[in-house]
Amino acid sequence: MFKTAFPSKLLENAVSEFANLPGIGKKTALRLVLYLLRKDTIEVEKFGNAIIELSQNIKKCKICKNISDNEICEICSDESRDKKKICVVENIKDVMAIEKTAQYNGLYHVIGGLISPMDGIGPGDLKINKLIDRVAETEPKEVVLALNSTPEGDTTNYYIFRRISKYTPEITMLARGVAVGSELEYADEITLGSSIKNRIRFTFN
Amino acid sequence: MFKTAFPSKLLENAVSEFANLPGIGKKTALRLVLYLLRKDTIEVEKFGNAIIELSQNIKKCKICKNISDNEICEICSDESRDKKKICVVENIKDVMAIEKTAQYNGLYHVIGGLISPMDGIGPGDLKINKLIDRVAETEPKEVVLALNSTPEGDTTNYYIFRRISKYTPEITMLARGVAVGSELEYADEITLGSSIKNRIRFTFN
């Protein structure tokens, strides 16, 4: 009797590599691999090499820890950006999300996680000391705390606030409130409470 | 303003390669790539190389067209298998599915698709001529038609049946009937009708 369900070791390897990815099970992995098998070798090499090159050559920006192709990322080296503003985010997805809004023109600092005593993550495990050094050194006009609106985010916000407040005149955080386009009756009461307490002057924009 | 949402060209390449895969959108692609970024370079190289090697080195079995690491696949070269039986399947997923049942001990023939006039796929676009040559040459005791139970599958079954019936004494097809473990009231009437018309002698197994 045939030993394994896979007719080929090469196939099995590729499927198990795909199945290691988060949210991808054996069936999806097989579907993806069979899709790649129908493609030209050149295209599949392009796929594999894009991933390998990423892993081999990607750098973290020396200043903000955002990922970058160079020592200093495109944002930190962009002369048109306001270097006196630092926005603190958890990870590079958050950088990308804020960049997409086109509403912020300062620099970033990626701390790589949130303080979470439950998971044993303290300030020392994150890049918070680097942030504090950077703020102490550059004395920015404003530091925006743009961490998740969760207990861990709030804890981290508070910790950073305490450590940097002597080096910067203004520390801001993201407005919490009712999502744009959503109906009031579906907003949870804490969000709604926060949005009425921190209500802002009416504007058109 | 920052030109693109991606802080790195390498990242963007990897994400767009992932997003080319079926069922994987930009967001999932980014999530997968960021997961790989957190891994060691060695592991990511393993991932990329598994895919590249698959594409470069995979072969199709000369006999049955199943994918294989060698010229002749493990099934065709397995001496313990019954070489006088050929099971006709659409693709290698079907080979794997039937192998998993451990109920079949013959060989396979992968035709790579189904006849579908609607999609402009005729017998010439599939590996049906190779199948007919093989049956004519080897004169197997039995040919099992294990194609999908769809109009395209039925058409292809019928076409193959007409072409090979003079070379083999027995042509069988998969039993169509009520799924094991399912309740009668949920079976569609055509399936139920087929399963009562083709009822089989009661056995314990």
mmCIF file of C-alpha atoms in Angstrom:
data_model
loop_
_atom_site.group_PDB
_atom_site.id
_atom_site.type_symbol
_atom_site.label_atom_id
_atom_site.label_comp_id
_atom_site.label_asym_id
_atom_site.label_seq_id
_atom_site.Cartn_x
_atom_site.Cartn_y
_atom_site.Cartn_z
ATOM 1 C CA MET A 1 0.000 0.000 0.000
ATOM 2 C CA PHE A 2 1.153 3.542 -0.737
ATOM 3 C CA LYS A 3 2.864 5.042 2.316
ATOM 4 C CA THR A 4 1.651 8.626 2.235
ATOM 5 C CA ALA A 5 -1.203 10.450 0.595
ATOM 6 C CA PHE A 6 1.311 12.637 -1.286
ATOM 7 C CA PRO A 7 2.570 11.287 -4.587
ATOM 8 C CA SER A 8 5.751 13.350 -4.311
ATOM 9 C CA LYS A 9 8.149 14.357 -1.548
ATOM 10 C CA LEU A 10 8.683 17.737 -3.215
ATOM 11 C CA LEU A 11 4.957 18.326 -3.176
ATOM 12 C CA GLU A 12 4.673 17.266 0.427
ATOM 13 C CA ASN A 13 7.496 19.640 1.451
ATOM 14 C CA ALA A 14 5.922 22.586 -0.305
ATOM 15 C CA VAL A 15 2.499 21.836 1.174
ATOM 16 C CA SER A 16 3.846 21.517 4.694
ATOM 17 C CA GLU A 17 5.748 24.802 4.336
ATOM 18 C CA PHE A 18 2.559 26.555 3.283
ATOM 19 C CA ALA A 19 0.586 24.866 6.043
ATOM 20 C CA ASN A 20 2.991 26.391 8.587
ATOM 21 C CA LEU A 21 1.645 29.822 7.744
ATOM 22 C CA PRO A 22 -0.990 31.172 10.124
ATOM 23 C CA GLY A 23 -4.571 30.549 9.035
ATOM 24 C CA ILE A 24 -3.548 28.141 6.257
ATOM 25 C CA GLY A 25 -4.519 24.520 6.750
ATOM 26 C CA LYS A 26 -3.415 21.433 4.840
ATOM 27 C CA LYS A 27 -6.235 21.678 2.303
ATOM 28 C CA THR A 28 -5.638 25.326 1.470
ATOM 29 C CA ALA A 29 -1.893 24.665 1.357
ATOM 30 C CA LEU A 30 -2.426 21.906 -1.183
ATOM 31 C CA ARG A 31 -4.708 24.122 -3.248
ATOM 32 C CA LEU A 32 -2.094 26.894 -3.301
ATOM 33 C CA VAL A 33 0.735 24.538 -4.189
ATOM 34 C CA LEU A 34 -1.258 22.939 -7.001
ATOM 35 C CA TYR A 35 -1.982 26.424 -8.268
ATOM 36 C CA LEU A 36 1.746 27.196 -8.302
ATOM 37 C CA LEU A 37 2.419 23.893 -10.059
ATOM 38 C CA ARG A 38 0.273 25.005 -12.977
ATOM 39 C CA LYS A 39 2.389 28.172 -13.334
ATOM 40 C CA ASP A 40 5.622 28.504 -15.285
ATOM 41 C CA THR A 41 8.772 27.726 -13.334
ATOM 42 C CA ILE A 42 9.948 31.303 -13.902
ATOM 43 C CA GLU A 43 6.916 32.741 -12.156
ATOM 44 C CA VAL A 44 7.219 30.342 -9.257
ATOM 45 C CA GLU A 45 10.907 31.210 -8.891
ATOM 46 C CA LYS A 46 9.883 34.852 -8.781
ATOM 47 C CA PHE A 47 7.489 34.034 -5.956
ATOM 48 C CA GLY A 48 10.040 32.038 -3.967
ATOM 49 C CA ASN A 49 12.811 34.551 -4.529
ATOM 50 C CA ALA A 50 10.654 37.521 -3.519
ATOM 51 C CA ILE A 51 10.192 35.879 -0.140
ATOM 52 C CA ILE A 52 13.814 34.818 0.285
ATOM 53 C CA GLU A 53 15.123 38.238 -0.735
ATOM 54 C CA LEU A 54 12.737 39.920 1.636
ATOM 55 C CA SER A 55 13.989 37.853 4.515
ATOM 56 C CA GLN A 56 17.659 38.221 3.571
ATOM 57 C CA ASN A 57 17.737 41.899 2.738
ATOM 58 C CA ILE A 58 15.091 43.627 4.754
ATOM 59 C CA LYS A 59 16.391 46.082 7.340
ATOM 60 C CA LYS A 60 14.937 47.920 10.263
ATOM 61 C CA CYS A 61 15.264 51.667 10.097
ATOM 62 C CA LYS A 62 17.923 52.757 12.606
ATOM 63 C CA ILE A 63 15.806 55.671 13.724
ATOM 64 C CA CYS A 64 12.201 54.460 13.869
ATOM 65 C CA LYS A 65 12.504 50.619 13.642
ATOM 66 C CA ASN A 66 10.078 50.576 10.747
ATOM 67 C CA ILE A 67 11.075 47.971 8.173
ATOM 68 C CA SER A 68 12.993 49.400 5.288
ATOM 69 C CA ASP A 69 15.150 48.558 2.287
ATOM 70 C CA ASN A 70 17.880 50.859 3.614
ATOM 71 C CA GLU A 71 19.524 51.772 6.904
ATOM 72 C CA ILE A 72 17.208 54.744 7.236
ATOM 73 C CA CYS A 73 13.627 54.264 6.045
ATOM 74 C CA GLU A 74 11.912 56.347 3.382
ATOM 75 C CA ILE A 75 9.816 58.170 5.940
ATOM 76 C CA CYS A 76 12.721 59.164 8.188
ATOM 77 C CA SER A 77 14.786 60.273 5.191
ATOM 78 C CA ASP A 78 11.949 62.235 3.550
ATOM 79 C CA GLU A 79 12.914 65.910 3.803
ATOM 80 C CA SER A 80 9.320 67.053 3.376
ATOM 81 C CA ARG A 81 8.201 65.437 6.630
ATOM 82 C CA ASP A 82 7.957 67.179 9.957
ATOM 83 C CA LYS A 83 10.841 65.772 11.986
ATOM 84 C CA LYS A 84 9.590 67.343 15.194
ATOM 85 C CA LYS A 85 6.649 64.957 15.434
ATOM 86 C CA ILE A 86 6.916 61.325 16.459
ATOM 87 C CA CYS A 87 3.987 58.935 16.263
ATOM 88 C CA VAL A 88 4.383 55.849 18.481
ATOM 89 C CA VAL A 89 2.873 52.685 16.975
ATOM 90 C CA GLU A 90 2.935 49.022 17.842
ATOM 91 C CA ASN A 91 3.951 47.570 14.476
ATOM 92 C CA ILE A 92 4.542 48.336 10.834
ATOM 93 C CA LYS A 93 0.949 47.502 9.888
ATOM 94 C CA ASP A 94 -0.050 50.481 12.009
ATOM 95 C CA VAL A 95 2.483 52.670 10.196
ATOM 96 C CA MET A 96 0.937 51.569 6.914
ATOM 97 C CA ALA A 97 -2.594 52.173 8.183
ATOM 98 C CA ILE A 98 -1.786 55.713 9.317
ATOM 99 C CA GLU A 99 0.185 56.464 6.145
ATOM 100 C CA LYS A 100 -2.860 55.455 4.117
ATOM 101 C CA THR A 101 -4.975 58.112 5.797
ATOM 102 C CA ALA A 102 -2.575 60.810 4.492
ATOM 103 C CA GLN A 103 -3.444 62.813 7.631
ATOM 104 C CA TYR A 104 -0.057 62.688 9.337
ATOM 105 C CA ASN A 105 3.197 64.153 8.122
ATOM 106 C CA GLY A 106 5.622 63.444 10.969
ATOM 107 C CA LEU A 107 7.899 60.513 11.780
ATOM 108 C CA TYR A 108 7.137 57.226 13.526
ATOM 109 C CA HIS A 109 8.530 54.978 16.211
ATOM 110 C CA VAL A 110 7.657 51.272 16.084
ATOM 111 C CA ILE A 111 7.843 49.695 19.539
ATOM 112 C CA GLY A 112 7.122 46.163 18.348
ATOM 113 C CA GLY A 113 4.479 45.179 20.901
ATOM 114 C CA LEU A 114 2.533 46.290 23.942
ATOM 115 C CA ILE A 115 3.209 45.957 27.646
ATOM 116 C CA SER A 116 1.229 42.942 28.788
ATOM 117 C CA PRO A 117 1.921 41.618 32.291
ATOM 118 C CA MET A 118 -0.471 38.718 31.593
ATOM 119 C CA ASP A 119 1.806 37.549 28.782
ATOM 120 C CA GLY A 120 4.973 38.413 30.660
ATOM 121 C CA ILE A 121 5.841 41.302 28.351
ATOM 122 C CA GLY A 122 7.377 44.232 30.188
ATOM 123 C CA PRO A 123 8.788 47.522 28.871
ATOM 124 C CA GLY A 124 12.237 45.895 28.594
ATOM 125 C CA ASP A 125 10.942 43.467 25.964
ATOM 126 C CA LEU A 126 9.840 46.278 23.667
ATOM 127 C CA LYS A 127 11.735 49.094 21.978
ATOM 128 C CA ILE A 128 10.473 51.618 24.518
ATOM 129 C CA ASN A 129 13.882 52.557 25.912
ATOM 130 C CA LYS A 130 15.011 53.421 22.403
ATOM 131 C CA LEU A 131 11.934 55.586 22.065
ATOM 132 C CA ILE A 132 12.644 57.366 25.344
ATOM 133 C CA ASP A 133 16.282 57.975 24.327
ATOM 134 C CA ARG A 134 15.110 59.296 20.986
ATOM 135 C CA VAL A 135 12.575 61.650 22.542
ATOM 136 C CA ALA A 136 15.111 62.824 25.144
ATOM 137 C CA GLU A 137 17.650 63.483 22.408
ATOM 138 C CA THR A 138 15.486 65.086 19.732
ATOM 139 C CA GLU A 139 12.944 66.853 21.980
ATOM 140 C CA PRO A 140 10.072 66.700 19.475
ATOM 141 C CA LYS A 141 7.255 69.252 19.482
ATOM 142 C CA GLU A 142 4.700 66.479 19.691
ATOM 143 C CA VAL A 143 4.554 62.775 20.433
ATOM 144 C CA VAL A 144 1.378 61.032 19.217
ATOM 145 C CA LEU A 145 0.567 57.827 21.084
ATOM 146 C CA ALA A 146 -1.211 55.701 18.478
ATOM 147 C CA LEU A 147 -1.468 52.358 20.227
ATOM 148 C CA ASN A 148 -4.449 50.026 20.264
ATOM 149 C CA SER A 149 -7.456 51.023 22.313
ATOM 150 C CA THR A 150 -7.088 47.973 24.579
ATOM 151 C CA PRO A 151 -6.004 47.546 28.212
ATOM 152 C CA GLU A 152 -2.482 46.675 26.978
ATOM 153 C CA GLY A 153 -2.445 49.720 24.717
ATOM 154 C CA ASP A 154 -3.638 51.954 27.546
ATOM 155 C CA THR A 155 -1.014 50.560 29.938
ATOM 156 C CA THR A 156 1.714 51.113 27.388
ATOM 157 C CA ASN A 157 0.457 54.599 26.594
ATOM 158 C CA TYR A 158 0.533 55.469 30.271
ATOM 159 C CA TYR A 159 4.002 54.032 30.793
ATOM 160 C CA ILE A 160 5.400 55.943 27.808
ATOM 161 C CA PHE A 161 3.584 59.105 28.872
ATOM 162 C CA ARG A 162 5.217 58.951 32.307
ATOM 163 C CA ARG A 163 8.682 58.397 30.878
ATOM 164 C CA ILE A 164 8.690 61.019 28.100
ATOM 165 C CA SER A 165 6.586 63.851 29.487
ATOM 166 C CA LYS A 166 9.623 65.807 30.641
ATOM 167 C CA TYR A 167 11.163 65.824 27.156
ATOM 168 C CA THR A 168 8.290 67.012 25.002
ATOM 169 C CA PRO A 169 5.729 69.791 25.392
ATOM 170 C CA GLU A 170 2.852 67.899 23.829
ATOM 171 C CA ILE A 171 1.773 64.287 24.080
ATOM 172 C CA THR A 172 -1.385 63.405 22.185
ATOM 173 C CA MET A 173 -3.346 60.244 21.587
ATOM 174 C CA LEU A 174 -5.768 59.079 18.925
ATOM 175 C CA ALA A 175 -9.328 60.304 19.363
ATOM 176 C CA ARG A 176 -11.624 57.544 20.540
ATOM 177 C CA GLY A 177 -15.167 57.807 19.367
ATOM 178 C CA VAL A 178 -17.940 56.640 17.135
ATOM 179 C CA ALA A 179 -16.642 55.218 13.847
ATOM 180 C CA VAL A 180 -17.274 57.367 10.779
ATOM 181 C CA GLY A 181 -20.308 56.039 8.914
ATOM 182 C CA SER A 182 -21.623 54.013 11.837
ATOM 183 C CA GLU A 183 -24.933 54.355 13.638
ATOM 184 C CA LEU A 184 -25.006 55.596 17.211
ATOM 185 C CA GLU A 185 -27.298 52.852 18.456
ATOM 186 C CA TYR A 186 -24.688 50.241 17.604
ATOM 187 C CA ALA A 187 -21.772 51.990 19.306
ATOM 188 C CA ASP A 188 -20.818 50.475 22.655
ATOM 189 C CA GLU A 189 -21.522 52.740 25.599
ATOM 190 C CA ILE A 190 -17.898 53.269 26.601
ATOM 191 C CA THR A 191 -16.951 54.417 23.118
ATOM 192 C CA LEU A 192 -20.028 56.603 22.932
ATOM 193 C CA GLY A 193 -19.301 57.979 26.403
ATOM 194 C CA SER A 194 -15.755 58.773 25.399
ATOM 195 C CA SER A 195 -16.894 60.463 22.207
ATOM 196 C CA ILE A 196 -19.375 62.722 23.975
ATOM 197 C CA LYS A 197 -16.993 63.563 26.797
ATOM 198 C CA ASN A 198 -14.252 64.469 24.318
ATOM 199 C CA ARG A 199 -16.586 66.141 21.843
ATOM 200 C CA ILE A 200 -14.960 68.503 19.368
ATOM 201 C CA ARG A 201 -15.981 71.755 17.744
ATOM 202 C CA PHE A 202 -18.255 71.217 14.737
ATOM 203 C CA THR A 203 -16.443 71.533 11.393
ATOM 204 C CA PHE A 204 -17.029 70.725 7.757
ATOM 205 C CA ASN A 205 -14.399 68.493 6.203
ATOM 206 C CA MET B 1 3.747 62.722 1.022
ATOM 207 C CA PHE B 2 4.846 59.080 1.089
ATOM 208 C CA LYS B 3 4.278 57.525 -2.353
ATOM 209 C CA THR B 4 3.013 54.099 -1.394
ATOM 210 C CA ALA B 5 1.582 52.520 1.712
ATOM 211 C CA PHE B 6 4.498 50.037 1.779
ATOM 212 C CA PRO B 7 7.615 51.123 3.637
ATOM 213 C CA SER B 8 9.759 48.763 1.573
ATOM 214 C CA LYS B 9 9.915 47.621 -2.037
ATOM 215 C CA LEU B 10 10.972 44.141 -0.912
ATOM 216 C CA LEU B 11 7.928 43.947 1.309
ATOM 217 C CA GLU B 12 5.674 45.147 -1.469
ATOM 218 C CA ASN B 13 7.058 42.527 -3.889
ATOM 219 C CA ALA B 14 6.535 39.709 -1.439
ATOM 220 C CA VAL B 15 3.013 40.872 -0.628
ATOM 221 C CA SER B 16 2.029 41.163 -4.263
ATOM 222 C CA GLU B 17 3.408 37.686 -4.997
ATOM 223 C CA PHE B 18 1.296 36.231 -2.192
ATOM 224 C CA ALA B 19 -1.726 38.221 -3.297
ATOM 225 C CA ASN B 20 -1.480 36.542 -6.730
ATOM 226 C CA LEU B 21 -2.420 33.238 -5.128
ATOM 227 C CA PRO B 22 -6.076 32.261 -5.423
ATOM 228 C CA GLY B 23 -8.226 33.221 -2.455
ATOM 229 C CA ILE B 24 -5.504 35.400 -0.927
ATOM 230 C CA GLY B 25 -6.185 39.126 -0.861
ATOM 231 C CA LYS B 26 -3.849 42.017 -0.090
ATOM 232 C CA LYS B 27 -4.615 41.956 3.643
ATOM 233 C CA THR B 28 -4.025 38.243 4.083
ATOM 234 C CA ALA B 29 -0.907 38.509 1.930
ATOM 235 C CA LEU B 30 0.472 41.224 4.195
ATOM 236 C CA ARG B 31 -0.344 39.192 7.294
ATOM 237 C CA LEU B 32 1.478 36.156 5.886
ATOM 238 C CA VAL B 33 4.509 38.165 4.828
ATOM 239 C CA LEU B 34 4.758 39.871 8.212
ATOM 240 C CA TYR B 35 4.566 36.437 9.817
ATOM 241 C CA LEU B 36 7.477 35.282 7.652
ATOM 242 C CA LEU B 37 9.405 38.441 8.542
ATOM 243 C CA ARG B 38 9.320 37.468 12.197
ATOM 244 C CA LYS B 39 10.880 34.092 11.333
ATOM 245 C CA ASP B 40 14.586 33.348 10.983
ATOM 246 C CA THR B 41 16.017 33.870 7.520
ATOM 247 C CA ILE B 42 16.913 30.177 7.412
ATOM 248 C CA GLU B 43 13.304 29.122 7.847
ATOM 249 C CA VAL B 44 12.080 31.578 5.266
ATOM 250 C CA GLU B 45 14.719 30.344 2.806
ATOM 251 C CA LYS B 46 13.458 26.831 3.446
ATOM 252 C CA PHE B 47 9.955 27.989 2.575
ATOM 253 C CA GLY B 48 11.016 29.787 -0.595
ATOM 254 C CA ASN B 49 13.297 26.968 -1.721
ATOM 255 C CA ALA B 50 10.658 24.280 -1.142
ATOM 256 C CA ILE B 51 8.455 26.089 -3.637
ATOM 257 C CA ILE B 52 11.201 26.780 -6.158
ATOM 258 C CA GLU B 53 12.497 23.203 -6.018
ATOM 259 C CA LEU B 54 9.010 21.857 -6.439
ATOM 260 C CA SER B 55 8.518 23.890 -9.554
ATOM 261 C CA GLN B 56 11.964 23.103 -10.995
ATOM 262 C CA ASN B 57 12.134 19.406 -10.225
ATOM 263 C CA ILE B 58 8.633 18.022 -10.223
ATOM 264 C CA LYS B 59 7.900 15.531 -12.974
ATOM 265 C CA LYS B 60 4.812 13.954 -14.413
ATOM 266 C CA CYS B 61 4.783 10.184 -14.364
ATOM 267 C CA LYS B 62 5.306 8.944 -17.931
ATOM 268 C CA ILE B 63 2.655 6.292 -17.481
ATOM 269 C CA CYS B 64 -0.181 7.849 -15.499
ATOM 270 C CA LYS B 65 0.585 11.630 -15.599
ATOM 271 C CA ASN B 66 0.382 11.824 -11.822
ATOM 272 C CA ILE B 67 2.970 14.214 -10.424
ATOM 273 C CA SER B 68 6.064 12.506 -9.197
ATOM 274 C CA ASP B 69 9.664 13.021 -8.096
ATOM 275 C CA ASN B 70 10.808 10.507 -10.718
ATOM 276 C CA GLU B 71 10.079 9.558 -14.334
ATOM 277 C CA ILE B 72 7.732 6.828 -13.126
ATOM 278 C CA CYS B 73 5.625 7.598 -10.053
ATOM 279 C CA GLU B 74 5.625 5.581 -6.847
ATOM 280 C CA ILE B 75 2.247 4.090 -7.614
ATOM 281 C CA CYS B 76 3.130 2.908 -11.115
ATOM 282 C CA SER B 77 6.449 1.485 -9.893
ATOM 283 C CA ASP B 78 4.936 -0.255 -6.852
ATOM 284 C CA GLU B 79 5.177 -3.999 -7.546
ATOM 285 C CA SER B 80 2.448 -4.814 -5.026
ATOM 286 C CA ARG B 81 -0.201 -2.959 -7.007
ATOM 287 C CA ASP B 82 -2.554 -4.532 -9.494
ATOM 288 C CA LYS B 83 -1.308 -3.338 -12.880
ATOM 289 C CA LYS B 84 -4.370 -4.651 -14.681
ATOM 290 C CA LYS B 85 -6.627 -1.997 -13.201
ATOM 291 C CA ILE B 86 -6.645 1.650 -14.262
ATOM 292 C CA CYS B 87 -8.634 4.296 -12.437
ATOM 293 C CA VAL B 88 -9.302 7.411 -14.545
ATOM 294 C CA VAL B 89 -9.304 10.653 -12.522
ATOM 295 C CA GLU B 90 -9.388 14.311 -13.348
ATOM 296 C CA ASN B 91 -6.415 15.534 -11.287
ATOM 297 C CA ILE B 92 -3.862 14.581 -8.671
ATOM 298 C CA LYS B 93 -6.099 15.723 -5.829
ATOM 299 C CA ASP B 94 -8.458 12.949 -6.846
ATOM 300 C CA VAL B 95 -5.586 10.436 -6.814
ATOM 301 C CA MET B 96 -4.762 11.559 -3.285
ATOM 302 C CA ALA B 97 -8.401 11.358 -2.208
ATOM 303 C CA ILE B 98 -8.803 7.796 -3.507
ATOM 304 C CA GLU B 99 -5.418 6.728 -2.093
ATOM 305 C CA LYS B 100 -6.547 7.958 1.317
ATOM 306 C CA THR B 101 -9.508 5.584 1.279
ATOM 307 C CA ALA B 102 -7.096 2.618 0.984
ATOM 308 C CA GLN B 103 -9.862 0.814 -0.978
ATOM 309 C CA TYR B 104 -8.139 0.671 -4.360
ATOM 310 C CA ASN B 105 -4.972 -1.134 -5.286
ATOM 311 C CA GLY B 106 -4.645 -0.557 -9.023
ATOM 312 C CA LEU B 107 -3.019 2.171 -11.097
ATOM 313 C CA TYR B 108 -4.310 5.586 -12.142
ATOM 314 C CA HIS B 109 -4.542 7.779 -15.180
ATOM 315 C CA VAL B 110 -4.779 11.540 -14.672
ATOM 316 C CA ILE B 111 -6.514 13.221 -17.608
ATOM 317 C CA GLY B 112 -6.034 16.772 -16.316
ATOM 318 C CA GLY B 113 -9.548 18.104 -16.852
ATOM 319 C CA LEU B 114 -13.011 17.310 -18.116
ATOM 320 C CA ILE B 115 -14.633 17.727 -21.500
ATOM 321 C CA SER B 116 -16.588 20.960 -21.332
ATOM 322 C CA PRO B 117 -17.973 22.353 -24.597
ATOM 323 C CA MET B 118 -19.166 25.439 -22.688
ATOM 324 C CA ASP B 119 -15.553 26.259 -21.818
ATOM 325 C CA GLY B 120 -14.255 25.157 -25.205
ATOM 326 C CA ILE B 121 -12.471 22.108 -23.765
ATOM 327 C CA GLY B 122 -12.629 19.124 -26.072
ATOM 328 C CA PRO B 123 -11.067 15.657 -25.760
ATOM 329 C CA GLY B 124 -7.967 16.912 -27.598
ATOM 330 C CA ASP B 125 -7.205 19.381 -24.799
ATOM 331 C CA LEU B 126 -7.020 16.602 -22.220
ATOM 332 C CA LYS B 127 -4.793 13.538 -21.907
ATOM 333 C CA ILE B 128 -7.583 11.262 -23.137
ATOM 334 C CA ASN B 129 -5.768 10.056 -26.257
ATOM 335 C CA LYS B 130 -2.873 8.935 -24.079
ATOM 336 C CA LEU B 131 -5.367 7.070 -21.919
ATOM 337 C CA ILE B 132 -6.918 5.359 -24.934
ATOM 338 C CA ASP B 133 -3.471 4.367 -26.258
ATOM 339 C CA ARG B 134 -2.571 3.026 -22.831
ATOM 340 C CA VAL B 135 -5.751 0.971 -22.510
ATOM 341 C CA ALA B 136 -5.379 -0.339 -26.073
ATOM 342 C CA GLU B 137 -1.797 -1.344 -25.383
ATOM 343 C CA THR B 138 -2.101 -2.836 -21.880
ATOM 344 C CA GLU B 139 -5.637 -4.246 -22.139
ATOM 345 C CA PRO B 140 -6.450 -3.920 -18.430
ATOM 346 C CA LYS B 141 -8.981 -6.181 -16.699
ATOM 347 C CA GLU B 142 -10.875 -3.154 -15.423
ATOM 348 C CA VAL B 143 -11.044 0.565 -16.041
ATOM 349 C CA VAL B 144 -12.679 2.566 -13.231
ATOM 350 C CA LEU B 145 -14.099 5.913 -14.330
ATOM 351 C CA ALA B 146 -13.767 8.097 -11.247
ATOM 352 C CA LEU B 147 -14.646 11.521 -12.578
ATOM 353 C CA ASN B 148 -16.802 14.144 -10.913
ATOM 354 C CA SER B 149 -20.500 13.531 -10.756
ATOM 355 C CA THR B 150 -21.241 16.603 -12.868
ATOM 356 C CA PRO B 151 -22.484 17.065 -16.445
ATOM 357 C CA GLU B 152 -18.864 17.549 -17.567
ATOM 358 C CA GLY B 153 -17.806 14.418 -15.693
ATOM 359 C CA ASP B 154 -20.667 12.421 -17.189
ATOM 360 C CA THR B 155 -19.851 13.628 -20.700
ATOM 361 C CA THR B 156 -16.203 12.725 -20.249
ATOM 362 C CA ASN B 157 -17.116 9.333 -18.779
ATOM 363 C CA TYR B 158 -19.316 8.616 -21.750
ATOM 364 C CA TYR B 159 -16.695 9.723 -24.275
ATOM 365 C CA ILE B 160 -14.021 7.567 -22.644
ATOM 366 C CA PHE B 161 -16.433 4.637 -22.359
ATOM 367 C CA ARG B 162 -17.141 4.765 -26.101
ATOM 368 C CA ARG B 163 -13.456 4.934 -27.002
ATOM 369 C CA ILE B 164 -12.091 2.217 -24.706
ATOM 370 C CA SER B 165 -14.878 -0.348 -24.495
ATOM 371 C CA LYS B 166 -13.331 -2.539 -27.192
ATOM 372 C CA TYR B 167 -10.024 -2.859 -25.282
ATOM 373 C CA THR B 168 -11.177 -3.841 -21.809
ATOM 374 C CA PRO B 169 -13.737 -6.347 -20.536
ATOM 375 C CA GLU B 170 -14.940 -4.237 -17.608
ATOM 376 C CA ILE B 171 -15.573 -0.522 -17.277
ATOM 377 C CA THR B 172 -16.908 0.596 -13.906
ATOM 378 C CA MET B 173 -17.765 3.919 -12.352
ATOM 379 C CA LEU B 174 -18.025 5.215 -8.793
ATOM 380 C CA ALA B 175 -21.259 4.355 -7.020
ATOM 381 C CA ARG B 176 -23.501 7.387 -6.691
ATOM 382 C CA GLY B 177 -25.668 7.419 -3.615
ATOM 383 C CA VAL B 178 -26.438 8.776 -0.214
ATOM 384 C CA ALA B 179 -23.315 9.926 1.619
ATOM 385 C CA VAL B 180 -22.220 7.724 4.516
ATOM 386 C CA GLY B 181 -23.415 9.244 7.781
ATOM 387 C CA SER B 182 -25.985 11.497 6.157
ATOM 388 C CA GLU B 183 -29.738 11.554 6.675
ATOM 389 C CA LEU B 184 -32.052 10.507 3.877
ATOM 390 C CA GLU B 185 -34.317 13.498 4.173
ATOM 391 C CA TYR B 186 -31.436 15.821 3.262
ATOM 392 C CA ALA B 187 -30.293 13.861 0.204
ATOM 393 C CA ASP B 188 -31.346 15.437 -3.096
ATOM 394 C CA GLU B 189 -33.879 13.390 -5.008
ATOM 395 C CA ILE B 190 -31.638 12.558 -7.951
ATOM 396 C CA THR B 191 -28.941 11.152 -5.671
ATOM 397 C CA LEU B 192 -31.542 9.269 -3.657
ATOM 398 C CA GLY B 193 -33.161 7.986 -6.830
ATOM 399 C CA SER B 194 -29.809 6.800 -8.126
ATOM 400 C CA SER B 195 -29.011 5.077 -4.839
ATOM 401 C CA ILE B 196 -32.290 3.153 -4.751
ATOM 402 C CA LYS B 197 -32.129 2.216 -8.419
ATOM 403 C CA ASN B 198 -28.561 0.950 -7.999
ATOM 404 C CA ARG B 199 -29.149 -0.604 -4.595
ATOM 405 C CA ILE B 200 -26.635 -3.232 -3.518
ATOM 406 C CA ARG B 201 -26.821 -6.449 -1.526
ATOM 407 C CA PHE B 202 -26.798 -5.812 2.223
ATOM 408 C CA THR B 203 -23.424 -6.460 3.856
ATOM 409 C CA PHE B 204 -21.714 -5.759 7.148
ATOM 410 C CA ASN B 205 -18.423 -3.905 6.821
#
